[in-house]
XYZ file of C-alpha atoms in Angstrom:
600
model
C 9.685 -97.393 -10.352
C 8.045 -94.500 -12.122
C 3.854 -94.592 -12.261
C 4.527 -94.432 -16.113
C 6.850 -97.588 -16.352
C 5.643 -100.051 -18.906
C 6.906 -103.740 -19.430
C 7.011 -105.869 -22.532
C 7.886 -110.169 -22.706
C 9.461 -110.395 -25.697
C 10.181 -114.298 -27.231
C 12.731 -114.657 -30.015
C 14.107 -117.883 -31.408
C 17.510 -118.397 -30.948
C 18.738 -118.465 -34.285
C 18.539 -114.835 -33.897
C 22.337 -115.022 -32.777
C 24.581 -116.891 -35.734
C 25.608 -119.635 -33.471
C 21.895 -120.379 -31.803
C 23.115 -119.630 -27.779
C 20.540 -118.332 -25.547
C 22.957 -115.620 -24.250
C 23.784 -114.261 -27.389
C 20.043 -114.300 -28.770
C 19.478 -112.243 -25.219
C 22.753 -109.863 -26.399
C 21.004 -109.272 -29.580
C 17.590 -108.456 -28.208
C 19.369 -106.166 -26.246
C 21.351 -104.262 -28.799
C 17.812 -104.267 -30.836
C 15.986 -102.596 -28.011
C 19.161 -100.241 -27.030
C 19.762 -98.367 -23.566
C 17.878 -95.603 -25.206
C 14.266 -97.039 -25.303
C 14.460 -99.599 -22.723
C 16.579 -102.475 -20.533
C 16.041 -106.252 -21.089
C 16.087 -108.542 -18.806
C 16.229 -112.591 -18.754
C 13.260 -113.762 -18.198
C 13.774 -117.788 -17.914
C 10.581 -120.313 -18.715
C 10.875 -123.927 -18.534
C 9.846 -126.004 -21.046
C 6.212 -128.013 -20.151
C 4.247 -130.892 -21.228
C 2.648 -130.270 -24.993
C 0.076 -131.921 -25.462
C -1.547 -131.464 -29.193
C -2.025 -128.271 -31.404
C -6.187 -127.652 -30.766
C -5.255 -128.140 -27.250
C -2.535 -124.983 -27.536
C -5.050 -123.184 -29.045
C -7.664 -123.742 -26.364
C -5.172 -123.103 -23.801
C -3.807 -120.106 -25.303
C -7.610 -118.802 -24.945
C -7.722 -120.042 -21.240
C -4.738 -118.260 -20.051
C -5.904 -114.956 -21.443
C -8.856 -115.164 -19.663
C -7.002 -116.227 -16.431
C -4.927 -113.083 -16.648
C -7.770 -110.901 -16.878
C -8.819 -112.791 -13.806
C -5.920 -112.162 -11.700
C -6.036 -108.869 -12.515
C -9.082 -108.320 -11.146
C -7.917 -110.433 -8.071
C -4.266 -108.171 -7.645
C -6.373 -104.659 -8.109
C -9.333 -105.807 -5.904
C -6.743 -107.287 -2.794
C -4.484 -103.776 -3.424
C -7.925 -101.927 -3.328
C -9.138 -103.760 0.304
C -5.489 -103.089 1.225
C -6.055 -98.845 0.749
C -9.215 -98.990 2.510
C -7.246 -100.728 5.945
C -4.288 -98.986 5.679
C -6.514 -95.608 5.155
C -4.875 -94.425 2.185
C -1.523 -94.485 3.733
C 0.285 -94.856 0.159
C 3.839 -95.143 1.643
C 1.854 -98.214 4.132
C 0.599 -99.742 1.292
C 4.026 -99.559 -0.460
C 5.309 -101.562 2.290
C 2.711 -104.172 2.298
C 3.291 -104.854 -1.236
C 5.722 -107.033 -1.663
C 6.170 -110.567 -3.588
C 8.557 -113.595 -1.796
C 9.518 -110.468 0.595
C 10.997 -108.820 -2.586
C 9.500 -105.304 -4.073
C 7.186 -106.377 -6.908
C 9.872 -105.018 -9.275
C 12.997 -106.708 -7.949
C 10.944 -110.037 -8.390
C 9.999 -108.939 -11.537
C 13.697 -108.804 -12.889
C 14.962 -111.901 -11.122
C 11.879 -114.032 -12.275
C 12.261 -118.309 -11.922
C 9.376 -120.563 -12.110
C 8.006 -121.729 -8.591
C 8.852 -125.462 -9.354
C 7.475 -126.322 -6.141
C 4.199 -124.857 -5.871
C 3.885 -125.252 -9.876
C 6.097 -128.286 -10.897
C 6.669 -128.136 -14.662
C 6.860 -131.319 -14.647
C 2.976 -131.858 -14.952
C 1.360 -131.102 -17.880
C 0.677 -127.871 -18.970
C -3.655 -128.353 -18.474
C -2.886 -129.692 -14.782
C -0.604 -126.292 -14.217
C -3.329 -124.054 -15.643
C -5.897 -125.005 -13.400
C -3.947 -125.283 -10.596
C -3.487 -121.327 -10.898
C -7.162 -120.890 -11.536
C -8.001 -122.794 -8.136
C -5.091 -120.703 -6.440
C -6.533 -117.181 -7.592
C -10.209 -118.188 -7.093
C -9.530 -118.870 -3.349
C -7.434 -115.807 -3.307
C -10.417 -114.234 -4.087
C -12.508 -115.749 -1.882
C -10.346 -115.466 1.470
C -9.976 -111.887 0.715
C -13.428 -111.006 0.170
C -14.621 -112.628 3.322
C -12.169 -111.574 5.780
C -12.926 -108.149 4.354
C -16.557 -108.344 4.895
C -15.599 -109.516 8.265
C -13.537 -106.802 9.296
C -16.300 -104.213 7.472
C -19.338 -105.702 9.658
C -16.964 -105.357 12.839
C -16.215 -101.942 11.830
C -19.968 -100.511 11.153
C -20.380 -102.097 14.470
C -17.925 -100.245 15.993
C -19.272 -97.122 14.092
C -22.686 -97.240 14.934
C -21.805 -97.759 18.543
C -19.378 -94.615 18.142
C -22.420 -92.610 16.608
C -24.637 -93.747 19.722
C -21.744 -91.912 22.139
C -22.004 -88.919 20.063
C -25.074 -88.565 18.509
C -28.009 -86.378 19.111
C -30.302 -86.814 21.731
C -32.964 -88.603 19.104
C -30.380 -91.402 19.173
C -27.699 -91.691 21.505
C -27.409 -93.803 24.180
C -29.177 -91.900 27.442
C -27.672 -93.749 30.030
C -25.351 -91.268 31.111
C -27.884 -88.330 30.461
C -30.781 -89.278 32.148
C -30.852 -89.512 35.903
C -31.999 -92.306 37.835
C -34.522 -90.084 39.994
C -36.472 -88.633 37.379
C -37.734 -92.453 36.363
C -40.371 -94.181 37.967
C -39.602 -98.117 38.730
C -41.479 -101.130 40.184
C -44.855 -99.243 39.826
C -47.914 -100.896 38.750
C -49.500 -97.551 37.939
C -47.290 -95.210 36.488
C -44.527 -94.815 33.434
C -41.963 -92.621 32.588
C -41.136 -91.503 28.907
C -38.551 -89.861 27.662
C -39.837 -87.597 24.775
C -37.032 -85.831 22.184
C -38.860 -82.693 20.792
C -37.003 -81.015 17.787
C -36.113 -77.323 19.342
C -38.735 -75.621 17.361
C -41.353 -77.156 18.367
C -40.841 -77.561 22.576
C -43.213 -74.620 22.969
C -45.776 -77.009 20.518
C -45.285 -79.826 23.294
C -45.185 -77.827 26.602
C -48.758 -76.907 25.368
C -50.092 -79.730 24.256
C -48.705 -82.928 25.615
C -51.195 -82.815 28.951
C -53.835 -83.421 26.651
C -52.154 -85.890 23.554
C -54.004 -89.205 25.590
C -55.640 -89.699 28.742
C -54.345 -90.239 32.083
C -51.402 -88.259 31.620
C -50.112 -86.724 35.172
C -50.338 -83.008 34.491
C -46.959 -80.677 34.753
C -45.279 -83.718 34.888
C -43.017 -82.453 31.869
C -39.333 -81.840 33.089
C -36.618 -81.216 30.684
C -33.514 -83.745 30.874
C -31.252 -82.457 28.404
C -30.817 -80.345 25.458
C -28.536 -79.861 22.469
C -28.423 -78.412 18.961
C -31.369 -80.165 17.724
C -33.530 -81.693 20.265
C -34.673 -80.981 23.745
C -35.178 -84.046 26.034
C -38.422 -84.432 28.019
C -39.820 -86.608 30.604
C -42.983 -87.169 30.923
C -45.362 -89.341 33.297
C -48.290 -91.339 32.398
C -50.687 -94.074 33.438
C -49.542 -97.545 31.848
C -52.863 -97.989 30.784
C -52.334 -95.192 28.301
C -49.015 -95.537 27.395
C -48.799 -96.632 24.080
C -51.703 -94.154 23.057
C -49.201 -91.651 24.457
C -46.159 -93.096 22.336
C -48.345 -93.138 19.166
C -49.816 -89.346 19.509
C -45.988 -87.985 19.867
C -44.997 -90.160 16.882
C -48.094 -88.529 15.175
C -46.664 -84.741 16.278
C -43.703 -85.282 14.740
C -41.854 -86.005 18.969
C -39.397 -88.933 19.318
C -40.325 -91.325 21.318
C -37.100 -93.008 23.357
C -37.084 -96.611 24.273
C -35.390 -96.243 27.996
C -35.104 -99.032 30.317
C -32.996 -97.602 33.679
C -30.203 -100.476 34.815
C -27.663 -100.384 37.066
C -24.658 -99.887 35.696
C -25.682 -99.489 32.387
C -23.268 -96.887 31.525
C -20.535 -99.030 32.490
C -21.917 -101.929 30.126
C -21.882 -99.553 27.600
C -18.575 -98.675 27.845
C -17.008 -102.603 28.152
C -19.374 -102.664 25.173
C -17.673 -100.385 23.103
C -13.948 -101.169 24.688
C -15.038 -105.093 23.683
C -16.085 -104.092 19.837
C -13.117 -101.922 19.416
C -10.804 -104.543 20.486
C -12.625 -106.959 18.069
C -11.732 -104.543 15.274
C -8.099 -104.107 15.955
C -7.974 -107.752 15.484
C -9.554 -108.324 12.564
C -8.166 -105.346 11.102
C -4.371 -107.008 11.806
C -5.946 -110.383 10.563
C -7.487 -108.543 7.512
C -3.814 -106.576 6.897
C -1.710 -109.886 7.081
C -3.570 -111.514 4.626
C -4.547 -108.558 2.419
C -0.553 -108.763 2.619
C -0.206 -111.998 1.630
C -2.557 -112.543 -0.622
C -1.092 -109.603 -2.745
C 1.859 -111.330 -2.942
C 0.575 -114.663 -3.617
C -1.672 -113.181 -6.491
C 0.735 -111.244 -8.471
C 3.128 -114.396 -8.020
C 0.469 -116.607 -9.898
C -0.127 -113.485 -12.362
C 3.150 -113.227 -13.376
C 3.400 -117.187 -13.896
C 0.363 -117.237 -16.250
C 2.153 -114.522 -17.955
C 5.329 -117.051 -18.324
C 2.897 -119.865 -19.624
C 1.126 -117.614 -21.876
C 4.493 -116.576 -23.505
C 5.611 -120.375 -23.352
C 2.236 -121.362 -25.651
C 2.552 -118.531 -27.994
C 6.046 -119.290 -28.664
C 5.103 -122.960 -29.064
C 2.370 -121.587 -31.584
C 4.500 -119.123 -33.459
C 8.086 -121.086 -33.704
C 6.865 -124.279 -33.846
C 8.934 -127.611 -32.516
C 11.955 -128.304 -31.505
C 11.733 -125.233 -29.126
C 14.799 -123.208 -29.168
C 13.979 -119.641 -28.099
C 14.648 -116.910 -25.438
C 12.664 -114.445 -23.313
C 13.028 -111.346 -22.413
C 11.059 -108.752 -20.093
C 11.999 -105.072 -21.337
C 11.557 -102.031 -18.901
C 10.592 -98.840 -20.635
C 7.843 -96.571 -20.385
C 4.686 -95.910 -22.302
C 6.789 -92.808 -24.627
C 8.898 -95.321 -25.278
C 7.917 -98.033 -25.827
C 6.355 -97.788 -29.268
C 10.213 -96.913 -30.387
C 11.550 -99.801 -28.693
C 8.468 -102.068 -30.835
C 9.945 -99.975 -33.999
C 13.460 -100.835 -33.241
C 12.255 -104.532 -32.462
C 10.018 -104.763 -35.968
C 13.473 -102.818 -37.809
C 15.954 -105.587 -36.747
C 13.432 -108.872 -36.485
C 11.043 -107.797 -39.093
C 12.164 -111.356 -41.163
C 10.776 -112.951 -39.013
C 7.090 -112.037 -39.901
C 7.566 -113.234 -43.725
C 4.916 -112.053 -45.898
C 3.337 -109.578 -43.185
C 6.933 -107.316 -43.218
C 7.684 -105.759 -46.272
C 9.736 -102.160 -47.248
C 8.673 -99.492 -48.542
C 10.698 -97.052 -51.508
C 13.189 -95.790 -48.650
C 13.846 -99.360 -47.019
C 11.206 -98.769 -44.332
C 9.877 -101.609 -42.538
C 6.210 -101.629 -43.214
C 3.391 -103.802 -41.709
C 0.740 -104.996 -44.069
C -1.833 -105.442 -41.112
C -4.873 -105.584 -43.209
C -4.225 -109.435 -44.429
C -2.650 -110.590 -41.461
C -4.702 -109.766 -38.260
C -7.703 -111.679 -38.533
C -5.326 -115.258 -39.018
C -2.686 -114.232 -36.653
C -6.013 -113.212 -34.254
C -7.080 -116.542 -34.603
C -4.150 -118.540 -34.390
C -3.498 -116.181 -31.169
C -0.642 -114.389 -31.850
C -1.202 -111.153 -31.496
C -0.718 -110.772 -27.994
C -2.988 -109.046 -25.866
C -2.550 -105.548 -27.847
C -4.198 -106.308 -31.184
C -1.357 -105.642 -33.511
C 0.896 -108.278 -35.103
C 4.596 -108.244 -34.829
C 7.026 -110.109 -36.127
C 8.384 -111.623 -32.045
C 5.921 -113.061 -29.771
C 4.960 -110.320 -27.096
C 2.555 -109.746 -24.402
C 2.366 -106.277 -22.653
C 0.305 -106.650 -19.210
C -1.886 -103.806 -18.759
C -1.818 -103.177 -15.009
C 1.586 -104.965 -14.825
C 3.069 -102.477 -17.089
C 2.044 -99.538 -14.534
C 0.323 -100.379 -11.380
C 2.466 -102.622 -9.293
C 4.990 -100.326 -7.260
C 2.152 -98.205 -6.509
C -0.817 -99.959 -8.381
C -4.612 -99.818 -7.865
C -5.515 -96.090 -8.001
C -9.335 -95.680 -7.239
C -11.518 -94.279 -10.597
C -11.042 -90.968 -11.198
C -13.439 -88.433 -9.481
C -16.691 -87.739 -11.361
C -16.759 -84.345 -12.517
C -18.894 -82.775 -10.086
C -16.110 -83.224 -7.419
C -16.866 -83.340 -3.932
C -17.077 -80.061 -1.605
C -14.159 -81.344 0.128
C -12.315 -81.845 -2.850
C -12.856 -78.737 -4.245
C -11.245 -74.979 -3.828
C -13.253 -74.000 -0.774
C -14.676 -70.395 -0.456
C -15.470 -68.384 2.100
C -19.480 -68.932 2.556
C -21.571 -65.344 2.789
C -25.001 -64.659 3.429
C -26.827 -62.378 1.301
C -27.648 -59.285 3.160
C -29.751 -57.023 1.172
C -32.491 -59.285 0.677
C -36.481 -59.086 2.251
C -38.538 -62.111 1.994
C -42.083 -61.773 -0.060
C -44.757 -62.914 1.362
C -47.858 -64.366 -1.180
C -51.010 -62.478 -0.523
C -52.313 -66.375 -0.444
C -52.088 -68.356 2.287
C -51.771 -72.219 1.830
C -55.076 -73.192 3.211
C -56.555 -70.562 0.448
C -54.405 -71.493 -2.095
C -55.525 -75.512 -1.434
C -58.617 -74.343 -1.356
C -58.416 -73.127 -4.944
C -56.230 -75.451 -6.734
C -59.058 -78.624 -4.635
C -56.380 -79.887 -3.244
C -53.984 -80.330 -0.133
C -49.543 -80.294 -0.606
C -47.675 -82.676 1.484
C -44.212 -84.577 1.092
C -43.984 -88.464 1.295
C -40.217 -88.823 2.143
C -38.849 -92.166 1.396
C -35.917 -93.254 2.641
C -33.694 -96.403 2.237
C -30.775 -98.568 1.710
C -29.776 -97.992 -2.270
C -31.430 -100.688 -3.943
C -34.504 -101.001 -1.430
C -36.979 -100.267 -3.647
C -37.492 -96.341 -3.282
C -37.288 -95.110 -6.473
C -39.899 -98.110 -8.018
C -42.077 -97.029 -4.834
C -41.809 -93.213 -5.932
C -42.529 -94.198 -9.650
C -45.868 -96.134 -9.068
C -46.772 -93.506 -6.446
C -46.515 -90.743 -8.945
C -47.875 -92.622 -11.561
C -51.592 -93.541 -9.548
C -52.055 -90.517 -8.276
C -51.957 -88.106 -11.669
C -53.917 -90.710 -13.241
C -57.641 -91.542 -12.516
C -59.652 -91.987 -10.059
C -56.951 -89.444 -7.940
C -55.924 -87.232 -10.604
C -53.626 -85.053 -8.182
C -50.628 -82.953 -8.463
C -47.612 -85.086 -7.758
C -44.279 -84.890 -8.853
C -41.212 -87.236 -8.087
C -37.988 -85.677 -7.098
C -35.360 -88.660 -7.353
C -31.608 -88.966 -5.561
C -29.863 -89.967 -8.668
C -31.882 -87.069 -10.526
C -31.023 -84.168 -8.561
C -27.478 -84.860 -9.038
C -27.254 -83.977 -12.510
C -28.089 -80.573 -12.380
C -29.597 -79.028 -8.689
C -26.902 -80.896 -6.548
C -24.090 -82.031 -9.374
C -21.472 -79.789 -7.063
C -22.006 -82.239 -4.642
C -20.239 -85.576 -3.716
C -20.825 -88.215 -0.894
C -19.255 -87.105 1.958
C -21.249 -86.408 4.731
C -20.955 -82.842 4.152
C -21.938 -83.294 1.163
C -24.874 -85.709 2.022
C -26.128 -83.400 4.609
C -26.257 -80.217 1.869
C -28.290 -82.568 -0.165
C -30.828 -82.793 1.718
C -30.890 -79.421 3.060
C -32.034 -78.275 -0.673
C -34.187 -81.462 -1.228
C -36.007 -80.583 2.116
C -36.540 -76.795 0.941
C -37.697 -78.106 -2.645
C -40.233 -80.686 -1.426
C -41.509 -77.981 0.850
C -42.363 -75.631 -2.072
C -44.050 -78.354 -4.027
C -45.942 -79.033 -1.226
C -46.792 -75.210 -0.415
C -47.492 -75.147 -4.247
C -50.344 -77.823 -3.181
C -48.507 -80.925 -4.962
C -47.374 -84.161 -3.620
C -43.903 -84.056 -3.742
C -42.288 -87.746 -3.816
C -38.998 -88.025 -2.134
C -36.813 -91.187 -3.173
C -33.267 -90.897 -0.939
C -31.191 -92.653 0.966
C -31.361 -89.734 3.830
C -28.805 -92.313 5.942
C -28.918 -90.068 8.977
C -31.651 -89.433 11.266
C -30.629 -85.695 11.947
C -30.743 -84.843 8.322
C -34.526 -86.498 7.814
C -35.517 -84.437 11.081
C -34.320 -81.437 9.748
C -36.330 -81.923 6.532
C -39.713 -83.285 8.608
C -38.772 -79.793 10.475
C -38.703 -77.499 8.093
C -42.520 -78.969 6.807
C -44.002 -78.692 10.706
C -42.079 -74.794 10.986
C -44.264 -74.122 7.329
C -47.483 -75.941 8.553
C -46.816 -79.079 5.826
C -47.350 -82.532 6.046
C -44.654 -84.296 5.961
C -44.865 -88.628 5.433
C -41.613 -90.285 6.378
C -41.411 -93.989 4.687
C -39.030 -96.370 5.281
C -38.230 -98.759 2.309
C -37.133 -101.328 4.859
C -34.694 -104.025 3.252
C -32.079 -105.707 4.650
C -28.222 -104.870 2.733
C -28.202 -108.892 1.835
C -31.713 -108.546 -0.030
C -30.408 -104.691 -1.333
C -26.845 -106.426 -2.455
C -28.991 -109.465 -4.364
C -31.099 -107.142 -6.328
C -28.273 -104.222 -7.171
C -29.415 -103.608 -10.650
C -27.068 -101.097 -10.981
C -23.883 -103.171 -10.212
C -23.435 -100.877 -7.204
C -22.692 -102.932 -3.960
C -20.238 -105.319 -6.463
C -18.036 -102.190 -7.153
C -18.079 -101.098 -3.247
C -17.312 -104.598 -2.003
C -14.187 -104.013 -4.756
C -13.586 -101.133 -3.418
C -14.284 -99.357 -6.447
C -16.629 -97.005 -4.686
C -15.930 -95.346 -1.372
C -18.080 -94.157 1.329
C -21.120 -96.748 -0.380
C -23.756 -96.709 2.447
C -24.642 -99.647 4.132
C -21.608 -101.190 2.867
C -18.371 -98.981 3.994
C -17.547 -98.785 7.527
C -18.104 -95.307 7.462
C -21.190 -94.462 6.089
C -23.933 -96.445 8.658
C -27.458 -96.181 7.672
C -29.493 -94.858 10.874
C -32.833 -96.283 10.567
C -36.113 -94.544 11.572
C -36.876 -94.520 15.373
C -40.819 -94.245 14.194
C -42.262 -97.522 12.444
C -41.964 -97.476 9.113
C -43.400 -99.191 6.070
C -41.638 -101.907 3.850
């Protein structure tokens, strides 16, 4: 079925045909829609329990809500579906199906589930049987997805510790047994990660960071693109004086406990954790299957028993009608209304009349608001002379339905034509005939950054507000300015998504902004998420390389506490789906807290 295929349920009364038979009312509608705009096909709806006119009306109002509802139910399930299957569309096709029939094969041979919905009840009991059915829908799906999500950042952060850098990846396998010290009562071993341009900073100057440390005692582990990996021996009694004046030079301390086999336990670890997520992922896929089906099953009935109680309030008792569901597309599909209003336009009375040519005409103006109220006007706003509902996602989405929002308009890097990156050449740096402890000297006071980092929703940019707010007014009255994540993006970094790329870019130019403010002698306030701990070292290295201080503060809030606040509606649209790559919350963007302590 083509993306742009729209469907219409169209009710007529029978005595559309001159002898009243269902089959030749459904010949009729047919020859009024034609082959040309569309193709109609029987759509069958038992007859229910009435009960009295205000309860129609209230009814009628329930069951549009309730569509809108399983709408949101189909399109959230089809959404949770795309993230398992990875975006696999011809995957997802496959998993889409309704009583193991393509959505649009069930579509055309439609019959009411007498079974699960017996018609037989009344028509209130039937209602809110489907509202209990799509509400735990709902619910299943949402927590089997959180499941599988939690096992998956699991899985991810353990991943990350494998190939990390050496400020945070597992050292079993890196650091050999020999060069730590065990079962002393004297002595300690730490394992110190020094960003790379600052090793000659330590070599000279970690003998005398505390007392009681054992002198050339320093021997380098390991060593990669950021860090180099030092051990270092001290007396336990000075340990943690030790731990604190390497936090204080900007050195990672690593916690490091040497075990036996520890490499191995890693490993089952992992094996264990990935296992755990194949299975929930297959649990998660089975009943992100089912539960697609099951929801666009009870969709499409609400759909039959909103047609049944608009043609109840439109034709009035005995009921003697027919239903049909036409297949056209959106082009078409205001000719096929026009052809509908042309042949059945006598059936509107007074809201039909002809103009000087013999062209139907609608007079709209006195109708709508009493056709609104008496509900039938379908879900479309406009009045017509047949009862008709046209089901927004229905109409288009189902074969291939929940597309995510569009992309902002400052795509992604990744998204966008990529270029071949150059360095400018012909360029020599200027150097200010100021240095920074002259110009603080002048301007009375000293520039640093105060980084703060953070789950979204964790209180960063409220921090960075009353922070900037105290200290440019009195007693303090300092420089400060507030550079915010959210900010930046509409005109610095607005060529930039959320990939981790992207991410990483972002904070390349927020770390070389901050530093100017804070050469410039201002505070410069930091408020971003910063999820990894290689980009904030980079940033807190780039102010040590310049002679800046540099404050790293960690808004430190759990994602339940971050998710109960979200005053800006954030973590609801990534648990739909809505938003990918939402850190904290998608399995693939982890948020690496601080090694250092932090402040909440």
């Amino acid at each position: 079925m083509s993306k742009n295929t729209k469907y219409l349920l169209i009710s007529l009364p029978a005595s559309i045909s001159p002898t009243n038979d269902h089959d030749e009312a459904l010949t009729t509608l047919r020859s009024a829609v034609t082959l040309d705009y569309g193709t109609v096909f029987p759509f069958p709806i038992p007859e229910f329990k009435i009960g009295t006119l205000d309860a129609l009306v209230q009814q009628a109002d329930e069951l549009a809500k309730l569509e809108a509802a399983c709408e949101g139910v189909v399109a959230k399930v089809g959404d949770s579906l795309r993230t398992i299957l990875q975006g696999d569309e011809a995957k997802i096709s496959q998993s889409k199906t309704v009583n193991d029939k393509p959505p649009e094969q069930y579509l055309k041979s439609f019959h009411w589930n007498k079974v699960k919905y017996r018609a037989d009840r009344p028509l209130g009991d039937i209602i809110d049987t489907l509202q209990k059915e799509i509400t735990s829908i709902d619910n299943q799906v949402k927590d089997k997805y959180n499941s599988y999500n939690s096992v998956k950042t699991n899985l991810t952060q353990l991943q990350r510790r494998q190939d990390g850098n050496l400020a945070s990846k597992a050292l079993t396998n890196i650091v050999p047994p020999s060069l730590v010290i065990r079962d002393s009562d004297y002595l300690e071993t730490h394992l110190i990660a020094v960003p790379r341009n600052l090793t000659k900073d330590f070599l000279r100057a970690y003998e005398s960071l505390s007392p009681m440390v054992v002198p050339r005692s320093a021997v380098q582990v390991a060593s990669d693109d950021d860090f180099t990996l030092y051990a270092v021996t001290t007396f336990k009694k000075h340990s943690q004086d030790f731990i604190h004046r390497c936090r204080e030079s900007k050195w990672t301390p690593r916690d490091f406990k040497y075990k036996e086999g520890g490499g191995e336990e890693e490993r089952r670890e992992l094996e264990k954790v990935g296992e755990n997520e194949r299975k929930v992922w297959g649990e998660a896929l089975r009943l992100g299957r089912t539960a697609w089906g099951e929801a666009v099953m009870a969709w499409v009935h609400v759909l039959a028993l909103r047609v049944f109680v608009e043609t109840v309030l439109r034709y009035g008792l005995p009921l003697n009608y027919v239903c049909g569901l036409v297949r056209t597309t959106g082009k078409l599909a205001k000719k096929a209304r026009s052809s509908l209003d042309t042949k059945f336009s006598y059936l509107g009375g007074n809201a039909f009349g002809r103009d000087k040519k013999g062209r139907v005409t609608k007079d709209d103006s006195s109708t709508s608001a009493d056709m609104q109220a008496a509900g039938h006007m379908g879900n479309e706003g406009e009045y017509s002379a047949y009862s008709t509902i046209a089901p927004s996602l229905l109409s288009s989405s189902i074969p291939k339905p929940f597309h995510l929002p569009p992309l902002p308009p400052s795509l992604p890097s990744s998204q966008k034509k990529k270029k071949k990156k150059t360095m400018s050449t012909n360029i020599t740096y200027h150097p200010s005939p100021l240095t920074h402890p002259q110009r603080a000297s002048l301007r009375q006071q000293k520039g640093l950054t105060i980084w703060l980092t953070g789950l979204s929703a964790s209180g960063k940019s409220t921090l960075a507000t009353s922070l900037e707010s105290a200290l440019l007014s009195p007693p303090y009255t300092l420089s400060a300015y507030r550079l915010d994540g959210d900010n930046v993006r509409f005109g610095l970094n607005a060529d930039l998504g959320f990939t981790p790329t992207d991410r990483e870019e972002n904070i390349r130019r927020i770390a070389h902004v901050a530093a100017l403010f804070a050469d410039a002698c201002t505070v410069a306030i930091t408020s971003f998420i910063s999820p990894y701990r290689k980009d904030r070292a980079v940033a807190r290295g780039l102010h040590d390389k310049a002679g800046l201080a540099f404050v790293e503060v960690w808004c430190d809030a759990s994602v339940e506490e971050c998710e109960r606040r979200d005053p800006k509606g954030l973590y609801g649209k990534a648990r739909r789906g809505e938003i990918q790559g939402f850190t904290g919350v998608s399995a693939d963007a982890p948020y690496e807290e601080p090694d250092a302590e932090g402040v909440e």
